[in-house]
PDB file of C-alpha atoms in Angstrom:
ATOM      1  CA  MET S   3      56.076  22.644  -6.217  1.00 91.00           C
ATOM      2  CA  ASP S   4      56.870  26.242  -5.403  1.00 90.00           C
ATOM      3  CA  LEU S   5      58.818  28.263  -2.879  1.00 88.00           C
ATOM      4  CA  MET S   6      56.865  31.455  -2.127  1.00 87.00           C
ATOM      5  CA  TRP S   7      57.740  34.603  -0.224  1.00 82.00           C
ATOM      6  CA  THR S   8      55.021  36.692   1.399  1.00 83.00           C
ATOM      7  CA  GLY S   9      54.691  38.701   4.547  1.00 80.00           C
ATOM      8  CA  GLY S  10      58.371  38.309   5.355  1.00 78.00           C
ATOM      9  CA  ARG S  11      58.307  34.515   5.395  1.00 82.00           C
ATOM     10  CA  LEU S  12      58.939  31.635   3.037  1.00 88.00           C
ATOM     11  CA  LEU S  13      56.219  29.089   2.281  1.00 90.00           C
ATOM     12  CA  VAL S  14      56.281  25.840   0.368  1.00 92.00           C
ATOM     13  CA  ALA S  15      53.416  25.073  -1.987  1.00 93.00           C
ATOM     14  CA  GLY S  16      53.081  21.329  -2.402  1.00 94.00           C
ATOM     15  CA  PRO S  17      51.822  19.594  -5.533  1.00 92.00           C
ATOM     16  CA  ASP S  18      48.168  20.449  -6.105  1.00 91.00           C
ATOM     17  CA  THR S  19      45.402  18.112  -7.157  1.00 87.00           C
ATOM     18  CA  THR S  20      42.992  21.038  -7.576  1.00 88.00           C
ATOM     19  CA  ALA S  21      43.177  24.800  -7.907  1.00 88.00           C
ATOM     20  CA  HIS S  22      44.322  26.563  -4.742  1.00 84.00           C
ATOM     21  CA  VAL S  23      42.647  29.922  -4.165  1.00 84.00           C
ATOM     22  CA  THR S  24      44.097  32.364  -1.649  1.00 81.00           C
ATOM     23  CA  ALA S  25      42.605  35.631  -0.445  1.00 82.00           C
ATOM     24  CA  VAL S  26      45.105  38.432  -0.966  1.00 80.00           C
ATOM     25  CA  ARG S  27      44.941  41.731   0.886  1.00 82.00           C
ATOM     26  CA  ALA S  28      45.540  45.007  -0.937  1.00 86.00           C
ATOM     27  CA  GLY S  29      49.241  45.812  -0.934  1.00 82.00           C
ATOM     28  CA  GLU S  30      50.288  42.283   0.047  1.00 82.00           C
ATOM     29  CA  GLU S  31      53.328  41.182  -1.922  1.00 79.00           C
ATOM     30  CA  TYR S  32      53.930  37.659  -3.197  1.00 80.00           C
ATOM     31  CA  ALA S  33      56.847  36.253  -5.138  1.00 78.00           C
ATOM     32  CA  ALA S  34      57.598  32.635  -6.003  1.00 81.00           C
ATOM     33  CA  VAL S  35      59.951  30.289  -7.765  1.00 82.00           C
ATOM     34  CA  ARG S  36      58.815  26.951  -9.202  1.00 85.00           C
ATOM     35  CA  PHE S  37      61.006  23.881  -8.761  1.00 86.00           C
ATOM     36  CA  PRO S  38      61.523  21.654 -11.800  1.00 84.00           C
ATOM     37  CA  PRO S  39      59.471  18.432 -11.476  1.00 84.00           C
ATOM     38  CA  GLY S  40      60.859  16.031  -8.883  1.00 87.00           C
ATOM     39  CA  THR S  41      63.547  18.345  -7.454  1.00 85.00           C
ATOM     40  CA  ALA S  42      61.797  20.004  -4.503  1.00 88.00           C
ATOM     41  CA  PRO S  43      61.814  16.955  -2.187  1.00 89.00           C
ATOM     42  CA  SER S  44      65.604  16.709  -2.265  1.00 84.00           C
ATOM     43  CA  VAL S  45      65.957  20.461  -1.601  1.00 83.00           C
ATOM     44  CA  LEU S  46      63.329  20.546   1.144  1.00 84.00           C
ATOM     45  CA  GLY S  47      64.065  17.193   2.732  1.00 84.00           C
ATOM     46  CA  VAL S  48      60.379  16.193   2.642  1.00 89.00           C
ATOM     47  CA  PRO S  49      58.661  13.744   0.260  1.00 92.00           C
ATOM     48  CA  ALA S  50      56.270  15.539  -2.092  1.00 93.00           C
ATOM     49  CA  ARG S  51      53.381  13.288  -0.989  1.00 93.00           C
ATOM     50  CA  GLU S  52      53.536  14.866   2.493  1.00 94.00           C
ATOM     51  CA  LEU S  53      52.975  18.337   1.012  1.00 94.00           C
ATOM     52  CA  ARG S  54      50.217  17.462  -1.461  1.00 94.00           C
ATOM     53  CA  ASP S  55      47.575  20.237  -1.548  1.00 94.00           C
ATOM     54  CA  LEU S  56      49.277  22.120   1.303  1.00 94.00           C
ATOM     55  CA  ARG S  57      50.952  25.475   1.886  1.00 93.00           C
ATOM     56  CA  VAL S  58      53.393  25.193   4.796  1.00 93.00           C
ATOM     57  CA  PRO S  59      56.109  27.409   6.267  1.00 92.00           C
ATOM     58  CA  LEU S  60      59.567  26.457   5.027  1.00 90.00           C
ATOM     59  CA  ALA S  61      60.648  26.438   8.692  1.00 88.00           C
ATOM     60  CA  GLU S  62      58.670  23.195   9.142  1.00 88.00           C
ATOM     61  CA  SER S  63      61.169  21.321   6.981  1.00 84.00           C
ATOM     62  CA  TRP S  64      64.334  23.413   7.357  1.00 83.00           C
ATOM     63  CA  PRO S  65      66.160  24.526  10.487  1.00 84.00           C
ATOM     64  CA  GLN S  66      64.542  27.760  11.696  1.00 84.00           C
ATOM     65  CA  ARG S  67      67.819  29.691  11.643  1.00 86.00           C
ATOM     66  CA  ARG S  68      68.480  28.713   8.041  1.00 83.00           C
ATOM     67  CA  GLU S  69      64.920  29.599   6.998  1.00 83.00           C
ATOM     68  CA  ARG S  70      65.040  32.946   8.856  1.00 83.00           C
ATOM     69  CA  GLU S  71      68.339  33.913   7.191  1.00 83.00           C
ATOM     70  CA  LEU S  72      66.934  33.130   3.756  1.00 79.00           C
ATOM     71  CA  ALA S  73      63.669  34.972   4.420  1.00 80.00           C
ATOM     72  CA  GLU S  74      65.682  38.022   5.518  1.00 82.00           C
ATOM     73  CA  ARG S  75      67.833  37.839   2.389  1.00 79.00           C
ATOM     74  CA  VAL S  76      64.752  37.721   0.172  1.00 77.00           C
ATOM     75  CA  ALA S  77      63.026  40.540   2.096  1.00 76.00           C
ATOM     76  CA  GLU S  78      66.068  42.810   1.800  1.00 79.00           C
ATOM     77  CA  SER S  79      66.677  42.069  -1.876  1.00 76.00           C
ATOM     78  CA  ALA S  80      65.682  44.587  -4.527  1.00 73.00           C
ATOM     79  CA  ASP S  81      65.008  41.694  -6.923  1.00 74.00           C
ATOM     80  CA  ARG S  82      63.182  39.033  -4.908  1.00 66.00           C
ATOM     81  CA  THR S  83      62.811  36.675  -7.847  1.00 68.00           C
ATOM     82  CA  ALA S  84      66.552  36.648  -8.535  1.00 69.00           C
ATOM     83  CA  GLU S  85      67.250  36.172  -4.823  1.00 66.00           C
ATOM     84  CA  ARG S  86      64.929  33.140  -4.556  1.00 65.00           C
ATOM     85  CA  GLU S  87      66.385  31.610  -7.692  1.00 67.00           C
ATOM     86  CA  ALA S  88      69.903  32.072  -6.303  1.00 65.00           C
ATOM     87  CA  MET S  89      68.746  30.586  -3.003  1.00 63.00           C
ATOM     88  CA  ALA S  90      67.205  27.553  -4.684  1.00 61.00           C
ATOM     89  CA  ALA S  91      70.408  27.009  -6.677  1.00 61.00           C
ATOM     90  CA  ALA S  92      72.634  27.410  -3.616  1.00 57.00           C
ATOM     91  CA  TYR S  93      70.663  25.090  -1.364  1.00 57.00           C
ATOM     92  CA  GLY S  94      69.349  22.669  -3.934  1.00 55.00           C
ATOM     93  CA  PRO S  95      70.978  19.649  -5.496  1.00 52.00           C
ATOM     94  CA  SER S  96      73.367  20.307  -8.357  1.00 43.00           C
ATOM     95  CA  THR S  97      71.771  17.535 -10.405  1.00 46.00           C
ATOM     96  CA  ARG S  98      68.505  15.662 -10.170  1.00 53.00           C
ATOM     97  CA  ASP S  99      68.328  12.257  -8.654  1.00 70.00           C
ATOM     98  CA  ARG S 100      69.154   9.798 -11.456  1.00 76.00           C
ATOM     99  CA  ASP S 101      65.922   7.828 -11.031  1.00 81.00           C
ATOM    100  CA  THR S 102      63.805  10.980 -11.120  1.00 85.00           C
ATOM    101  CA  ALA S 103      65.594  12.119 -14.264  1.00 84.00           C
ATOM    102  CA  ALA S 104      65.011   8.677 -15.844  1.00 86.00           C
ATOM    103  CA  VAL S 105      61.308   8.823 -15.009  1.00 86.00           C
ATOM    104  CA  LEU S 106      60.973  12.275 -16.557  1.00 86.00           C
ATOM    105  CA  ALA S 107      62.889  11.216 -19.663  1.00 87.00           C
ATOM    106  CA  GLY S 108      60.779   8.077 -20.014  1.00 88.00           C
ATOM    107  CA  ALA S 109      57.559  10.067 -19.610  1.00 84.00           C
ATOM    108  CA  ARG S 110      58.721  12.473 -22.330  1.00 84.00           C
ATOM    109  CA  ARG S 111      59.404   9.514 -24.631  1.00 87.00           C
ATOM    110  CA  GLY S 112      55.977   8.019 -23.848  1.00 85.00           C
ATOM    111  CA  LEU S 113      57.328   4.888 -22.148  1.00 87.00           C
ATOM    112  CA  ALA S 114      55.053   2.803 -19.970  1.00 86.00           C
ATOM    113  CA  VAL S 115      55.749   2.219 -16.279  1.00 86.00           C
ATOM    114  CA  ARG S 116      57.160  -1.234 -17.025  1.00 90.00           C
ATOM    115  CA  GLY S 117      59.658   0.189 -19.516  1.00 91.00           C
ATOM    116  CA  ILE S 118      60.939   2.856 -17.157  1.00 90.00           C
ATOM    117  CA  ALA S 119      61.126   0.453 -14.208  1.00 91.00           C
ATOM    118  CA  GLY S 120      63.174  -1.889 -16.382  1.00 93.00           C
ATOM    119  CA  GLU S 121      65.531   0.888 -17.441  1.00 91.00           C
ATOM    120  CA  ILE S 122      66.387   1.769 -13.847  1.00 90.00           C
ATOM    121  CA  HIS S 123      66.307  -1.852 -12.633  1.00 92.00           C
ATOM    122  CA  ILE S 124      63.534  -1.629 -10.052  1.00 91.00           C
ATOM    123  CA  SER S 125      60.051  -3.122  -9.768  1.00 93.00           C
ATOM    124  CA  GLU S 126      56.972  -1.262 -10.955  1.00 89.00           C
ATOM    125  CA  ARG S 127      55.844  -1.004  -7.319  1.00 90.00           C
ATOM    126  CA  GLN S 128      59.167   0.578  -6.294  1.00 90.00           C
ATOM    127  CA  LEU S 129      58.876   2.985  -9.212  1.00 89.00           C
ATOM    128  CA  HIS S 130      55.390   3.971  -8.077  1.00 87.00           C
ATOM    129  CA  ARG S 131      56.579   4.661  -4.503  1.00 88.00           C
ATOM    130  CA  ARG S 132      59.516   6.735  -5.749  1.00 88.00           C
ATOM    131  CA  CYS S 133      57.242   8.729  -8.068  1.00 88.00           C
ATOM    132  CA  VAL S 134      54.812   9.489  -5.230  1.00 89.00           C
ATOM    133  CA  ASP S 135      57.719  10.711  -3.084  1.00 89.00           C
ATOM    134  CA  ALA S 136      59.249  12.782  -5.910  1.00 89.00           C
ATOM    135  CA  PHE S 137      56.126  14.211  -7.547  1.00 88.00           C
ATOM    136  CA  GLY S 138      53.453  13.929  -4.835  1.00 88.00           C
ATOM    137  CA  TYR S 139      50.571  12.377  -6.732  1.00 82.00           C
ATOM    138  CA  ARG S 140      48.979   9.032  -5.797  1.00 74.00           C
ATOM    139  CA  ALA S 141      48.810   7.928  -9.413  1.00 67.00           C
ATOM    140  CA  SER S 142      51.956   9.936  -9.895  1.00 65.00           C
ATOM    141  CA  PHE S 143      53.317   8.409 -13.072  1.00 65.00           C
ATOM    142  CA  ALA S 144      50.008   8.718 -14.939  1.00 68.00           C
ATOM    143  CA  VAL S 145      49.570  12.295 -13.687  1.00 67.00           C
ATOM    144  CA  LEU S 146      53.158  13.121 -14.605  1.00 67.00           C
ATOM    145  CA  ARG S 147      52.659  11.847 -18.167  1.00 66.00           C
ATOM    146  CA  ARG S 148      49.534  13.986 -18.553  1.00 67.00           C
ATOM    147  CA  LEU S 149      51.304  17.054 -17.162  1.00 59.00           C
ATOM    148  CA  ARG S 150      54.365  16.530 -19.384  1.00 59.00           C
ATOM    149  CA  ARG S 151      52.149  16.237 -22.496  1.00 56.00           C
ATOM    150  CA  GLY S 152      50.088  19.339 -21.634  1.00 48.00           C
TER     151      GLY S 152
END
């Protein structure tokens, strides 16, 4: 998931299941920062599944005043990438949710769903629901394993 700045506003790019093509006008400026897997929902306050294949204004999930202040900061910054990264760090969680971190670690080690669910003491069904919320994909754990290997 990404946080993008264009046209003086901040947009959230949800997890994609296919390529997303956008028409860009000459002179239009874009800049973006990518969230590490599973972290955007806790920063944005919206489950990833609700943003799947969407591009939505950040103001839809954050208070408008807060979003406007951040958009202004990014617009006024000489280094928009550094400003967005600082913004994500300031408003994001200091550490990942423990379960999300365990899922990512298990996927890296090649563990099956059952093994990861056992490690964090939840059912496979609960693990699936948490993965869909954190990563946005219906078959989220299988997709996550493919993405992590690629």
